[in-house]
């Protein structure tokens, strides 16, 4: 006996078009040929790619695609903001990544060197200099490339406010590089991303000054790039005409690391 359920299940089969054996063979042959052409194309394409000039360890055509993505992202990011949260939603952030911050430093001795695109020293700033700039808070989602994220309450100075002091001296340098005082960790940012209103030179986390594991006295914070770009314990801020060296990009992660 055919149940209602069985009829329901069979209905789509009954509706399916039937084809002759000949038609079936013709179609199989065609899909075999299409598949073979696809594989040949992929192999030839791969060989072609292997013979192309290499830039930054990546074949030029792929590099060009990355650069197109970057231009696209740069245009998008200026008009786009990540969500912000209530202070009550923030949780303490775990410690992740200690390259360049393994030893304790004397915060009273700390300064950050600000350098122009020709390597010239523009400033040597202590914590008080950052305290004197306009302060802002933001509660955003910090995302780590390893797969965790957390809602963090940051306090500090927008990079764009900091930049006002140097705008007329650095011309149109399109990049900014940041380094730990020992130079062991370093990241590169494009100007559009670092000037985004949600990119902050953070002094505080959860309303209190940063502790050393989280980058005291000064680190970068943003919801718009992965944590790998959020360098802790800034020792150097360098305006640059060329794309700055980047620790994780040198280890095959995307230089842009945008979200
Ligand atoms: N100096 C330095 N900054 C760093 C890292 C690091 O190893 N060294 N790791 C990065 C990574 S991968 C992440 S996810 C965040 C983590 O910040 P947190 O330790 O405050 O959670 O710091 C970033 N900044
Ligand atoms: Mo990370």
Coordinates of C-alpha atoms and ligand atoms in Angstrom, one line a residue:
X1 CA 0.0 0.0 0.0
X2 CA 1.3 3.5 -0.9
X3 CA 1.2 5.9 2.0
X4 CA 0.7 9.6 1.6
X5 CA 4.3 10.1 2.7
X6 CA 5.6 7.7 0.0
X7 CA 3.7 9.6 -2.7
X8 CA 5.1 12.9 -1.4
X9 CA 8.6 11.5 -1.6
X10 CA 8.1 10.1 -5.1
X11 CA 6.5 13.1 -6.6
X12 CA 9.7 14.9 -7.6
X13 CA 11.0 11.7 -9.2
X14 CA 7.8 11.3 -11.3
X15 CA 8.2 14.9 -12.4
X16 CA 11.9 14.5 -13.4
X17 CA 12.5 14.6 -17.1
X18 CA 13.3 11.1 -18.6
X19 CA 16.0 10.9 -21.2
X20 CA 16.8 8.2 -23.8
X21 CA 19.9 6.0 -23.5
X22 CA 21.4 7.8 -26.4
X23 CA 20.8 11.2 -25.0
X24 CA 22.3 10.0 -21.7
X25 CA 25.5 8.8 -23.5
X26 CA 25.8 12.1 -25.4
X27 CA 25.5 14.1 -22.2
X28 CA 28.0 11.9 -20.4
X29 CA 30.5 12.3 -23.2
X30 CA 30.0 16.0 -23.1
X31 CA 30.5 16.3 -19.4
X32 CA 33.6 14.1 -19.6
X33 CA 35.0 16.4 -22.3
X34 CA 34.1 19.5 -20.3
X35 CA 35.8 18.0 -17.2
X36 CA 38.9 17.1 -19.2
X37 CA 39.1 20.6 -20.7
X38 CA 38.7 22.1 -17.2
X39 CA 41.6 20.0 -15.8
X40 CA 43.8 20.8 -18.8
X41 CA 43.0 24.5 -18.3
X42 CA 43.8 24.3 -14.6
X43 CA 47.1 22.6 -15.3
X44 CA 48.1 25.0 -18.0
X45 CA 47.0 27.9 -15.8
X46 CA 49.0 26.7 -12.9
X47 CA 52.1 26.2 -15.1
X48 CA 51.7 29.7 -16.5
X49 CA 51.4 31.1 -13.0
X50 CA 54.6 29.3 -11.9
X51 CA 56.5 31.0 -14.7
X52 CA 55.3 34.5 -13.9
X53 CA 57.6 37.0 -12.1
X54 CA 57.4 36.9 -8.4
X55 CA 56.7 39.9 -6.1
X56 CA 57.0 39.5 -2.3
X57 CA 57.2 35.8 -2.8
X58 CA 53.9 35.6 -4.6
X59 CA 53.5 35.2 -8.4
X60 CA 52.8 38.7 -9.9
X61 CA 49.2 37.9 -11.2
X62 CA 48.1 36.8 -7.7
X63 CA 49.9 39.8 -6.1
X64 CA 48.0 42.0 -8.6
X65 CA 44.7 40.5 -7.5
X66 CA 45.6 41.1 -3.8
X67 CA 46.3 44.7 -4.7
X68 CA 43.0 45.0 -6.5
X69 CA 41.3 43.6 -3.3
X70 CA 43.3 46.1 -1.3
X71 CA 42.1 49.1 -3.4
X72 CA 38.6 47.9 -3.1
X73 CA 38.8 47.5 0.6
X74 CA 40.4 50.9 1.0
X75 CA 37.4 52.5 -0.8
X76 CA 34.9 50.5 1.3
X77 CA 36.4 50.9 4.7
X78 CA 36.2 54.7 4.7
X79 CA 32.4 54.5 4.6
X80 CA 32.0 51.5 6.8
X81 CA 32.0 51.1 10.6
X82 CA 32.0 48.0 12.8
X83 CA 29.3 47.7 15.5
X84 CA 29.9 49.1 18.9
X85 CA 28.6 47.7 22.2
X86 CA 27.5 48.9 25.6
X87 CA 30.3 49.0 28.2
X88 CA 28.4 46.4 30.2
X89 CA 28.8 43.9 27.4
X90 CA 32.6 44.1 27.5
X91 CA 34.6 41.2 29.0
X92 CA 38.3 41.0 30.0
X93 CA 40.4 40.0 27.0
X94 CA 42.8 37.1 27.2
X95 CA 46.5 37.5 26.6
X96 CA 47.5 36.4 23.1
X97 CA 50.8 36.9 21.4
X98 CA 53.8 38.1 23.4
X99 CA 56.4 38.8 20.6
X100 CA 58.4 41.9 21.5
X101 CA 56.8 42.2 25.0
X102 CA 58.2 39.2 26.9
X103 CA 60.3 41.3 29.2
X104 CA 58.8 43.9 31.6
X105 CA 59.7 47.5 30.8
X106 CA 59.9 50.6 33.0
X107 CA 56.8 52.6 31.9
X108 CA 58.3 55.8 33.4
X109 CA 61.1 55.5 30.8
X110 CA 58.9 54.6 27.8
X111 CA 58.6 57.0 24.9
X112 CA 57.4 56.4 21.3
X113 CA 59.5 57.7 18.4
X114 CA 57.5 59.2 15.7
X115 CA 59.4 59.2 12.4
X116 CA 58.6 60.8 9.0
X117 CA 58.9 59.1 5.6
X118 CA 62.6 60.0 5.2
X119 CA 63.5 58.5 8.6
X120 CA 63.5 61.9 10.3
X121 CA 62.6 62.1 13.9
X122 CA 59.3 64.1 14.3
X123 CA 58.7 63.5 18.0
X124 CA 59.6 61.5 21.0
X125 CA 56.5 61.3 23.1
X126 CA 55.8 60.0 26.6
X127 CA 52.6 58.8 28.1
X128 CA 51.6 62.3 29.3
X129 CA 51.7 63.5 25.7
X130 CA 49.0 60.9 24.8
X131 CA 47.0 61.8 27.9
X132 CA 46.9 65.4 26.7
X133 CA 45.3 64.5 23.3
X134 CA 41.5 64.1 23.0
X135 CA 40.3 60.9 24.7
X136 CA 37.8 58.5 23.4
X137 CA 36.3 55.2 24.4
X138 CA 35.0 52.4 22.2
X139 CA 33.5 49.0 22.9
X140 CA 34.2 46.7 19.9
X141 CA 34.7 43.2 19.0
X142 CA 38.4 42.2 18.8
X143 CA 38.9 39.3 16.4
X144 CA 41.9 37.0 16.4
X145 CA 42.9 35.1 13.3
X146 CA 43.1 31.9 15.5
X147 CA 39.3 31.9 15.7
X148 CA 38.4 33.6 19.0
X149 CA 37.0 37.0 19.6
X150 CA 36.0 39.2 22.5
X151 CA 34.1 42.4 23.2
X152 CA 36.6 44.9 24.6
X153 CA 36.3 48.3 26.1
X154 CA 39.2 50.4 24.9
X155 CA 40.1 53.9 25.8
X156 CA 42.7 56.2 24.3
X157 CA 43.4 58.5 21.3
X158 CA 42.1 58.1 17.8
X159 CA 45.0 57.7 15.4
X160 CA 43.4 60.4 13.2
X161 CA 43.6 62.9 16.2
X162 CA 47.2 62.0 16.8
X163 CA 48.0 62.4 13.1
X164 CA 46.8 66.1 13.1
X165 CA 50.1 67.0 14.8
X166 CA 52.1 65.7 11.8
X167 CA 49.8 66.0 8.8
X168 CA 51.6 68.9 7.3
X169 CA 55.0 67.3 7.8
X170 CA 54.4 63.8 6.4
X171 CA 52.8 64.8 3.0
X172 CA 50.8 62.1 1.5
X173 CA 52.8 59.1 2.8
X174 CA 50.3 56.3 2.2
X175 CA 51.5 53.9 5.0
X176 CA 52.3 53.8 8.7
X177 CA 54.6 51.2 10.2
X178 CA 54.5 50.3 13.9
X179 CA 57.2 48.5 15.9
X180 CA 57.8 47.3 19.4
X181 CA 60.7 49.0 21.2
X182 CA 62.9 46.0 20.6
X183 CA 61.8 45.7 16.9
X184 CA 60.8 42.1 17.3
X185 CA 57.1 42.7 16.3
X186 CA 56.2 45.0 13.5
X187 CA 53.1 45.7 11.5
X188 CA 52.2 47.8 8.5
X189 CA 49.0 49.8 8.0
X190 CA 47.6 51.6 5.0
X191 CA 46.6 55.2 5.7
X192 CA 42.9 54.8 5.1
X193 CA 42.6 52.0 7.7
X194 CA 44.7 53.7 10.4
X195 CA 42.8 57.0 9.9
X196 CA 39.5 55.2 10.3
X197 CA 37.6 56.7 13.3
X198 CA 37.6 53.2 15.0
X199 CA 41.4 52.9 14.9
X200 CA 42.7 53.9 18.2
X201 CA 46.1 54.3 20.0
X202 CA 44.8 52.6 23.2
X203 CA 46.0 53.5 26.7
X204 CA 43.3 51.8 28.6
X205 CA 41.3 48.6 28.7
X206 CA 38.2 48.1 30.8
X207 CA 38.6 51.7 32.1
X208 CA 42.1 51.0 33.6
X209 CA 45.5 51.6 32.2
X210 CA 46.7 48.7 30.0
X211 CA 48.8 46.1 31.8
X212 CA 52.0 45.0 30.2
X213 CA 50.7 41.8 28.7
X214 CA 48.1 43.8 26.9
X215 CA 50.6 46.3 25.5
X216 CA 51.2 49.0 28.2
X217 CA 51.5 51.8 27.8
X218 CA 50.3 52.1 24.2
X219 CA 48.9 49.7 21.6
X220 CA 46.7 49.7 18.5
X221 CA 43.0 48.7 18.7
X222 CA 40.4 48.3 16.0
X223 CA 37.4 46.2 15.1
X224 CA 38.3 46.5 11.4
X225 CA 41.4 44.4 11.2
X226 CA 42.5 41.1 12.8
X227 CA 44.4 41.1 16.1
X228 CA 47.7 40.4 14.3
X229 CA 47.7 44.1 13.2
X230 CA 46.9 45.4 16.8
X231 CA 50.5 45.8 17.9
X232 CA 51.0 45.9 21.7
X233 CA 53.7 48.1 23.3
X234 CA 54.3 50.6 20.5
X235 CA 57.9 51.8 20.4
X236 CA 58.0 53.4 16.9
X237 CA 55.3 55.0 14.7
X238 CA 56.8 55.5 11.2
X239 CA 55.1 57.2 8.3
X240 CA 56.2 55.5 5.0
X241 CA 56.0 55.8 1.3
X242 CA 56.5 52.1 0.8
X243 CA 54.5 49.3 2.3
X244 CA 56.1 48.7 5.7
X245 CA 57.5 45.3 6.8
X246 CA 54.9 43.2 8.6
X247 CA 55.7 40.3 10.8
X248 CA 52.7 38.0 9.9
X249 CA 52.6 39.0 6.2
X250 CA 56.2 37.7 6.0
X251 CA 54.8 34.5 7.3
X252 CA 52.2 34.2 4.6
X253 CA 49.2 35.9 6.2
X254 CA 47.3 38.5 4.3
X255 CA 49.2 41.9 4.6
X256 CA 45.9 43.6 4.8
X257 CA 44.2 41.4 7.4
X258 CA 41.0 43.4 7.0
X259 CA 37.6 42.5 8.4
Ligands
LIG1 N1 53.8 43.1 20.5 C1 52.9 42.2 20.1 N2 51.6 42.7 19.8 C2 50.7 41.8 19.4 C3 50.9 40.4 19.3 C4 52.2 40.0 19.6 O1 52.6 38.8 19.6 N3 53.2 40.9 20.0 N4 49.9 39.5 19.0 C5 48.8 40.1 18.3 C6 47.6 39.2 18.3 S1 47.7 37.8 17.3 C7 46.4 39.5 19.0 S2 45.0 38.5 18.8 C8 46.4 40.6 19.9 C9 45.9 40.1 21.3 O2 45.8 41.1 22.2 P1 45.6 40.7 23.7 O3 46.8 40.0 24.2 O4 45.4 42.0 24.4 O5 44.4 39.8 23.7 O6 47.6 41.2 20.1 C10 48.3 41.4 18.9 N5 49.5 42.3 19.1
LIG2 MO1 45.6 37.1 17.1

